[in-house]
PDB file of C-alpha atoms in Angstrom:
ATOM      1  CA  MET A   1     -19.529 -50.704 -21.062  1.00 47.00           C
ATOM      2  CA  GLN A   2     -20.102 -47.107 -20.712  1.00 47.00           C
ATOM      3  CA  ALA A   3     -22.135 -45.519 -23.557  1.00 47.00           C
ATOM      4  CA  VAL A   4     -22.780 -41.634 -23.869  1.00 46.00           C
ATOM      5  CA  GLY A   5     -24.408 -39.455 -25.561  1.00 45.00           C
ATOM      6  CA  ALA A   6     -28.226 -38.575 -26.025  1.00 44.00           C
ATOM      7  CA  SER A   7     -29.781 -40.588 -28.168  1.00 44.00           C
ATOM      8  CA  GLU A   8     -30.173 -44.696 -28.760  1.00 43.00           C
ATOM      9  CA  GLU A   9     -29.159 -44.363 -31.756  1.00 45.00           C
ATOM     10  CA  GLY A  10     -25.675 -42.072 -32.363  1.00 44.00           C
ATOM     11  CA  ARG A  11     -24.304 -43.475 -28.660  1.00 44.00           C
ATOM     12  CA  ARG A  12     -20.663 -43.059 -28.706  1.00 44.00           C
ATOM     13  CA  VAL A  13     -18.920 -45.780 -26.478  1.00 43.00           C
ATOM     14  CA  THR A  14     -16.161 -45.700 -24.102  1.00 43.00           C
ATOM     15  CA  GLY A  15     -14.600 -47.912 -22.368  1.00 44.00           C
ATOM     16  CA  ARG A  16     -16.071 -48.328 -18.849  1.00 48.00           C
ATOM     17  CA  ARG A  17     -12.776 -45.785 -17.176  1.00 46.00           C
ATOM     18  CA  GLY A  18     -14.174 -43.209 -19.830  1.00 45.00           C
ATOM     19  CA  PRO A  19     -13.595 -39.730 -20.763  1.00 44.00           C
ATOM     20  CA  ARG A  20     -12.806 -38.193 -17.625  1.00 42.00           C
ATOM     21  CA  ALA A  21     -10.416 -41.264 -15.896  1.00 39.00           C
ATOM     22  CA  HIS A  22      -7.142 -39.166 -17.727  1.00 38.00           C
ATOM     23  CA  ARG A  23      -8.313 -36.623 -15.670  1.00 38.00           C
ATOM     24  CA  ARG A  24      -8.437 -38.986 -12.713  1.00 38.00           C
ATOM     25  CA  ARG A  25      -5.479 -39.616 -13.200  1.00 39.00           C
ATOM     26  CA  GLY A  26      -3.324 -36.305 -13.771  1.00 42.00           C
ATOM     27  CA  GLY A  27      -3.613 -36.241 -17.168  1.00 42.00           C
ATOM     28  CA  HIS A  28      -5.245 -32.765 -19.194  1.00 40.00           C
ATOM     29  CA  GLY A  29      -7.063 -30.717 -16.009  1.00 42.00           C
ATOM     30  CA  ALA A  30      -6.768 -33.003 -13.487  1.00 42.00           C
ATOM     31  CA  GLU A  31      -5.943 -30.957  -9.957  1.00 46.00           C
ATOM     32  CA  SER A  32      -2.594 -30.004  -9.666  1.00 54.00           C
ATOM     33  CA  ARG A  33      -0.161 -28.762  -7.643  1.00 64.00           C
ATOM     34  CA  ASP A  34       1.227 -27.132  -9.758  1.00 76.00           C
ATOM     35  CA  GLY A  35       1.707 -23.110  -7.074  1.00 86.00           C
ATOM     36  CA  ILE A  36       2.982 -25.445  -4.300  1.00 92.00           C
ATOM     37  CA  ILE A  37       6.296 -24.641  -3.510  1.00 94.00           C
ATOM     38  CA  ALA A  38       5.187 -20.161  -4.493  1.00 95.00           C
ATOM     39  CA  GLY A  39       2.056 -20.266  -2.407  1.00 96.00           C
ATOM     40  CA  TYR A  40       4.315 -22.297   1.109  1.00 96.00           C
ATOM     41  CA  VAL A  41       6.915 -19.089   0.331  1.00 97.00           C
ATOM     42  CA  LEU A  42       3.587 -16.913  -0.233  1.00 97.00           C
ATOM     43  CA  LYS A  43       2.401 -17.740   3.786  1.00 97.00           C
ATOM     44  CA  LEU A  44       6.121 -17.733   4.557  1.00 97.00           C
ATOM     45  CA  ALA A  45       5.688 -13.543   3.496  1.00 97.00           C
ATOM     46  CA  ARG A  46       1.930 -13.886   5.651  1.00 97.00           C
ATOM     47  CA  GLU A  47       2.977 -15.265   8.600  1.00 98.00           C
ATOM     48  CA  SER A  48       6.689 -12.780   9.232  1.00 97.00           C
ATOM     49  CA  VAL A  49       4.654 -10.201   9.302  1.00 98.00           C
ATOM     50  CA  GLY A  50       1.606 -12.067  11.200  1.00 98.00           C
ATOM     51  CA  LEU A  51      -1.636 -11.740   9.522  1.00 98.00           C
ATOM     52  CA  THR A  52      -3.796 -14.473   9.305  1.00 98.00           C
ATOM     53  CA  GLN A  53      -5.026 -16.094   6.204  1.00 97.00           C
ATOM     54  CA  PRO A  54      -8.176 -13.795   5.972  1.00 98.00           C
ATOM     55  CA  ALA A  55      -6.767 -10.963   7.516  1.00 97.00           C
ATOM     56  CA  MET A  56      -3.856 -11.523   3.988  1.00 97.00           C
ATOM     57  CA  ALA A  57      -6.435 -11.287   2.244  1.00 97.00           C
ATOM     58  CA  ALA A  58      -8.140  -8.334   2.977  1.00 97.00           C
ATOM     59  CA  ALA A  59      -5.385  -6.430   3.239  1.00 96.00           C
ATOM     60  CA  LEU A  60      -4.804  -7.892  -0.926  1.00 95.00           C
ATOM     61  CA  ASP A  61      -8.642  -7.975  -1.565  1.00 94.00           C
ATOM     62  CA  VAL A  62      -9.121 -11.492  -2.583  1.00 95.00           C
ATOM     63  CA  ASP A  63     -11.729 -13.652  -0.893  1.00 95.00           C
ATOM     64  CA  ALA A  64     -10.107 -15.888   2.258  1.00 95.00           C
ATOM     65  CA  GLY A  65     -10.673 -18.865  -0.007  1.00 96.00           C
ATOM     66  CA  THR A  66      -7.381 -17.433  -2.705  1.00 96.00           C
ATOM     67  CA  VAL A  67      -5.310 -17.050   0.728  1.00 97.00           C
ATOM     68  CA  GLN A  68      -6.085 -20.361   0.935  1.00 97.00           C
ATOM     69  CA  SER A  69      -6.303 -22.146  -2.690  1.00 95.00           C
ATOM     70  CA  TRP A  70      -2.651 -19.754  -3.483  1.00 96.00           C
ATOM     71  CA  GLU A  71      -0.822 -20.834   0.374  1.00 96.00           C
ATOM     72  CA  THR A  72      -2.319 -25.345  -0.272  1.00 94.00           C
ATOM     73  CA  GLY A  73      -1.592 -25.221  -3.690  1.00 91.00           C
ATOM     74  CA  ARG A  74      -4.114 -25.198  -4.356  1.00 92.00           C
ATOM     75  CA  ARG A  75      -5.169 -22.016  -7.481  1.00 92.00           C
ATOM     76  CA  SER A  76      -1.004 -21.728  -8.876  1.00 90.00           C
ATOM     77  CA  LEU A  77       0.169 -17.669  -8.484  1.00 92.00           C
ATOM     78  CA  ALA A  78       0.740 -18.593 -11.182  1.00 90.00           C
ATOM     79  CA  ALA A  79      -2.042 -18.169 -12.632  1.00 91.00           C
ATOM     80  CA  THR A  80      -3.153 -15.176 -11.687  1.00 92.00           C
ATOM     81  CA  SER A  81      -2.222 -12.052 -14.419  1.00 94.00           C
ATOM     82  CA  VAL A  82       0.194 -10.157 -14.714  1.00 94.00           C
ATOM     83  CA  ARG A  83      -2.137  -7.019 -13.479  1.00 96.00           C
ATOM     84  CA  ASP A  84      -2.465  -8.299 -10.766  1.00 94.00           C
ATOM     85  CA  PHE A  85       0.330 -10.047  -9.337  1.00 94.00           C
ATOM     86  CA  VAL A  86       2.397  -6.787 -10.107  1.00 95.00           C
ATOM     87  CA  ARG A  87       0.037  -5.027  -7.892  1.00 96.00           C
ATOM     88  CA  LEU A  88       0.315  -8.234  -4.869  1.00 96.00           C
ATOM     89  CA  ARG A  89       3.255  -7.743  -4.444  1.00 96.00           C
ATOM     90  CA  LEU A  90       3.589  -4.371  -4.028  1.00 97.00           C
ATOM     91  CA  ARG A  91       0.669  -4.439  -1.275  1.00 97.00           C
ATOM     92  CA  LEU A  92       3.284  -7.586   0.205  1.00 97.00           C
ATOM     93  CA  LEU A  93       6.293  -5.318   1.034  1.00 97.00           C
ATOM     94  CA  HIS A  94       3.506  -1.622   2.004  1.00 97.00           C
ATOM     95  CA  LEU A  95       2.304  -4.626   4.688  1.00 97.00           C
ATOM     96  CA  GLY A  96       5.804  -5.270   5.868  1.00 97.00           C
ATOM     97  CA  VAL A  97       7.081  -7.994   3.773  1.00 97.00           C
ATOM     98  CA  ALA A  98      10.332  -8.571   3.060  1.00 97.00           C
ATOM     99  CA  GLY A  99      11.937  -8.035  -0.333  1.00 96.00           C
ATOM    100  CA  ASN A 100      14.206 -10.794   0.938  1.00 96.00           C
ATOM    101  CA  VAL A 101      10.574 -12.367   0.967  1.00 96.00           C
ATOM    102  CA  ILE A 102       8.595 -10.943  -2.094  1.00 96.00           C
ATOM    103  CA  ASP A 103      11.857 -11.506  -4.635  1.00 96.00           C
ATOM    104  CA  ALA A 104      11.458 -15.675  -2.027  1.00 96.00           C
ATOM    105  CA  ILE A 105       7.646 -15.538  -4.867  1.00 95.00           C
ATOM    106  CA  ASP A 106      10.009 -15.166  -7.803  1.00 93.00           C
ATOM    107  CA  ASP A 107      11.587 -18.335  -7.510  1.00 95.00           C
ATOM    108  CA  ALA A 108       9.579 -20.228  -6.331  1.00 95.00           C
ATOM    109  CA  LEU A 109       6.696 -19.923  -9.469  1.00 94.00           C
ATOM    110  CA  SER A 110       9.899 -20.825 -11.846  1.00 92.00           C
ATOM    111  CA  ALA A 111      10.224 -24.157  -9.066  1.00 92.00           C
ATOM    112  CA  ASP A 112       7.181 -24.674  -9.853  1.00 90.00           C
ATOM    113  CA  TYR A 113       6.396 -24.904 -13.199  1.00 89.00           C
ATOM    114  CA  ILE A 114       9.773 -26.827 -13.795  1.00 89.00           C
ATOM    115  CA  LEU A 115       8.812 -29.693 -11.365  1.00 86.00           C
ATOM    116  CA  GLY A 116       4.838 -28.882 -12.638  1.00 78.00           C
ATOM    117  CA  THR A 117       5.604 -29.708 -16.897  1.00 71.00           C
ATOM    118  CA  ARG A 118       8.314 -32.831 -15.209  1.00 68.00           C
ATOM    119  CA  SER A 119       5.161 -34.247 -13.916  1.00 61.00           C
ATOM    120  CA  ARG A 120       3.118 -33.753 -16.740  1.00 61.00           C
ATOM    121  CA  ARG A 121       4.670 -35.261 -18.956  1.00 61.00           C
ATOM    122  CA  ALA A 122       5.268 -37.977 -16.603  1.00 60.00           C
ATOM    123  CA  SER A 123       1.542 -38.625 -15.449  1.00 60.00           C
ATOM    124  CA  CYS A 124       0.329 -39.117 -18.698  1.00 61.00           C
ATOM    125  CA  PRO A 125      -0.123 -42.134 -19.367  1.00 62.00           C
ATOM    126  CA  ALA A 126      -0.014 -41.196 -24.206  1.00 61.00           C
ATOM    127  CA  PRO A 127       2.306 -38.898 -25.653  1.00 60.00           C
ATOM    128  CA  CYS A 128       0.192 -35.803 -26.185  1.00 62.00           C
ATOM    129  CA  PRO A 129       1.011 -32.422 -27.443  1.00 61.00           C
ATOM    130  CA  ARG A 130      -0.856 -30.321 -24.399  1.00 61.00           C
ATOM    131  CA  CYS A 131       1.455 -33.092 -21.909  1.00 58.00           C
ATOM    132  CA  TRP A 132       4.438 -32.976 -24.706  1.00 54.00           C
ATOM    133  CA  ARG A 133       4.501 -29.640 -25.563  1.00 57.00           C
ATOM    134  CA  GLY A 134       8.235 -27.950 -25.645  1.00 52.00           C
ATOM    135  CA  ARG A 135       9.986 -31.406 -25.283  1.00 48.00           C
TER     136      ARG A 135
END
């Protein structure tokens, strides 16, 4: 058993796995791939106009790591504010990305949401409000 806490007497004792194990197994706060489909469509949009990730980042006024994270799904486009997402769409249009490709990002975000909701429900070892909301 592993003790967690500051003082010897007031320690809270947890099992061997501890409170972080839930996150490692895909529970709350676990690294997710919620944006993988939208990220892939963004990559297709970038490649359709012949830009590298650093060039796309400069054009969008974001860090190159942000573009890479979006494209790999480590960071979801759905986590951007509405204002920033609208700005992203407009800048993609000005870069020459076809309108139907930009519209496909919206569809991809919907697909990511549906798949992410299903996978979170399946990965949570016990019913909890955060994972099972809306069921």
